[in-house]
PDB file of C-alpha atoms in Angstrom:
ATOM      1  CA  MET A   5     -15.892   5.069 -16.859  1.00  0.00           C
ATOM      2  CA  LYS A   6     -17.852   5.973 -13.826  1.00  0.00           C
ATOM      3  CA  ILE A   7     -17.138   5.176  -9.921  1.00  0.00           C
ATOM      4  CA  VAL A   8     -20.261   3.988  -8.343  1.00  0.00           C
ATOM      5  CA  ALA A   9     -20.443   3.673  -4.520  1.00  0.00           C
ATOM      6  CA  ASP A  10     -23.457   1.767  -2.796  1.00  0.00           C
ATOM      7  CA  TYR A  11     -23.763   3.862   0.282  1.00  0.00           C
ATOM      8  CA  ASP A  12     -26.135   1.146   1.746  1.00  0.00           C
ATOM      9  CA  LYS A  13     -23.394  -1.448   1.770  1.00  0.00           C
ATOM     10  CA  CYS A  14     -20.422   1.017   2.676  1.00  0.00           C
ATOM     11  CA  GLU A  15     -19.019   0.563   6.188  1.00  0.00           C
ATOM     12  CA  GLY A  16     -16.237   3.148   5.795  1.00  0.00           C
ATOM     13  CA  LEU A  17     -13.341   0.752   6.063  1.00  0.00           C
ATOM     14  CA  GLY A  18     -11.000   2.863   4.029  1.00  0.00           C
ATOM     15  CA  MET A  19      -9.415   0.168   1.927  1.00  0.00           C
ATOM     16  CA  CYS A  20     -10.288   2.089  -1.272  1.00  0.00           C
ATOM     17  CA  GLU A  21      -8.860   5.306   0.324  1.00  0.00           C
ATOM     18  CA  ALA A  22      -5.625   3.505   1.138  1.00  0.00           C
ATOM     19  CA  MET A  23      -5.117   2.278  -2.274  1.00  0.00           C
ATOM     20  CA  ALA A  24      -6.515   5.287  -4.385  1.00  0.00           C
ATOM     21  CA  PRO A  25      -6.598   8.360  -2.026  1.00  0.00           C
ATOM     22  CA  GLU A  26      -6.925  10.795  -5.089  1.00  0.00           C
ATOM     23  CA  PHE A  27     -10.294   9.212  -5.804  1.00  0.00           C
ATOM     24  CA  PHE A  28     -11.777   8.111  -2.456  1.00  0.00           C
ATOM     25  CA  GLU A  29     -11.853   9.604   1.084  1.00  0.00           C
ATOM     26  CA  VAL A  30     -13.850   8.380   4.203  1.00  0.00           C
ATOM     27  CA  GLN A  31     -15.976  11.139   5.274  1.00  0.00           C
ATOM     28  CA  ASP A  32     -16.676  12.178   8.770  1.00  0.00           C
ATOM     29  CA  GLU A  33     -20.178  10.187   8.640  1.00  0.00           C
ATOM     30  CA  GLY A  34     -18.225   6.976   8.178  1.00  0.00           C
ATOM     31  CA  GLN A  35     -18.697   6.312   4.465  1.00  0.00           C
ATOM     32  CA  VAL A  36     -16.568   6.836   1.532  1.00  0.00           C
ATOM     33  CA  GLY A  37     -16.663  10.025  -0.664  1.00  0.00           C
ATOM     34  CA  VAL A  38     -16.013   9.638  -4.332  1.00  0.00           C
ATOM     35  CA  LEU A  39     -13.636  12.572  -4.977  1.00  0.00           C
ATOM     36  CA  ASP A  40     -13.850  12.265  -8.961  1.00  0.00           C
ATOM     37  CA  GLU A  41     -16.853  10.169 -10.277  1.00  0.00           C
ATOM     38  CA  HIS A  42     -15.678  10.264 -13.901  1.00  0.00           C
ATOM     39  CA  PRO A  43     -11.790   9.589 -13.875  1.00  0.00           C
ATOM     40  CA  ASP A  44      -9.743   9.274 -16.957  1.00  0.00           C
ATOM     41  CA  GLU A  45      -9.319   5.918 -18.353  1.00  0.00           C
ATOM     42  CA  GLU A  46      -5.475   5.739 -17.584  1.00  0.00           C
ATOM     43  CA  HIS A  47      -6.505   5.243 -13.840  1.00  0.00           C
ATOM     44  CA  ARG A  48      -8.558   2.121 -14.543  1.00  0.00           C
ATOM     45  CA  THR A  49      -6.029  -0.448 -13.453  1.00  0.00           C
ATOM     46  CA  GLY A  50      -5.514   1.238 -10.006  1.00  0.00           C
ATOM     47  CA  LEU A  51      -9.151   1.930  -9.597  1.00  0.00           C
ATOM     48  CA  LYS A  52     -10.135  -1.588 -10.310  1.00  0.00           C
ATOM     49  CA  ALA A  53      -7.662  -2.695  -7.507  1.00  0.00           C
ATOM     50  CA  ALA A  54      -9.201  -0.335  -5.080  1.00  0.00           C
ATOM     51  CA  VAL A  55     -12.817  -1.430  -5.928  1.00  0.00           C
ATOM     52  CA  ASP A  56     -11.983  -5.177  -5.761  1.00  0.00           C
ATOM     53  CA  ALA A  57     -10.295  -4.409  -2.270  1.00  0.00           C
ATOM     54  CA  CYS A  58     -13.631  -3.395  -0.912  1.00  0.00           C
ATOM     55  CA  PRO A  59     -14.517  -6.176   1.663  1.00  0.00           C
ATOM     56  CA  VAL A  60     -18.308  -5.343   1.571  1.00  0.00           C
ATOM     57  CA  LEU A  61     -18.312  -4.873  -2.306  1.00  0.00           C
ATOM     58  CA  ALA A  62     -19.658  -1.389  -1.932  1.00  0.00           C
ATOM     59  CA  LEU A  63     -17.823   0.001  -5.063  1.00  0.00           C
ATOM     60  CA  SER A  64     -18.048  -0.606  -8.744  1.00  0.00           C
ATOM     61  CA  LEU A  65     -16.796   0.874 -12.003  1.00  0.00           C
ATOM     62  CA  LYS A  66     -19.307   1.358 -14.912  1.00  0.00           C
ATOM     63  CA  ASP A  67     -18.419   2.057 -18.639  1.00  0.00           C
TER      64      ASP A  67
END
C-alpha cells in the first residue's frame, strides 16, 4: 500500500494529521507531509478514514 498526496489540491487543513498523526504532518509551507509513504497493511483502516476525511480529496491509497 502507498499513500499518495496531490500537492496541487492540498490546502493544509490538517484533517489527515488529526486522524493519523503518525503518518501525516502539515508542514510549514502549509501542505501535508507524508511521514511514511509505504505503511504496513495493518494501518489500512485508520489510514482510509484519514484519507476519506480530506475535504479537498488530496489523498489516496494505492495498492
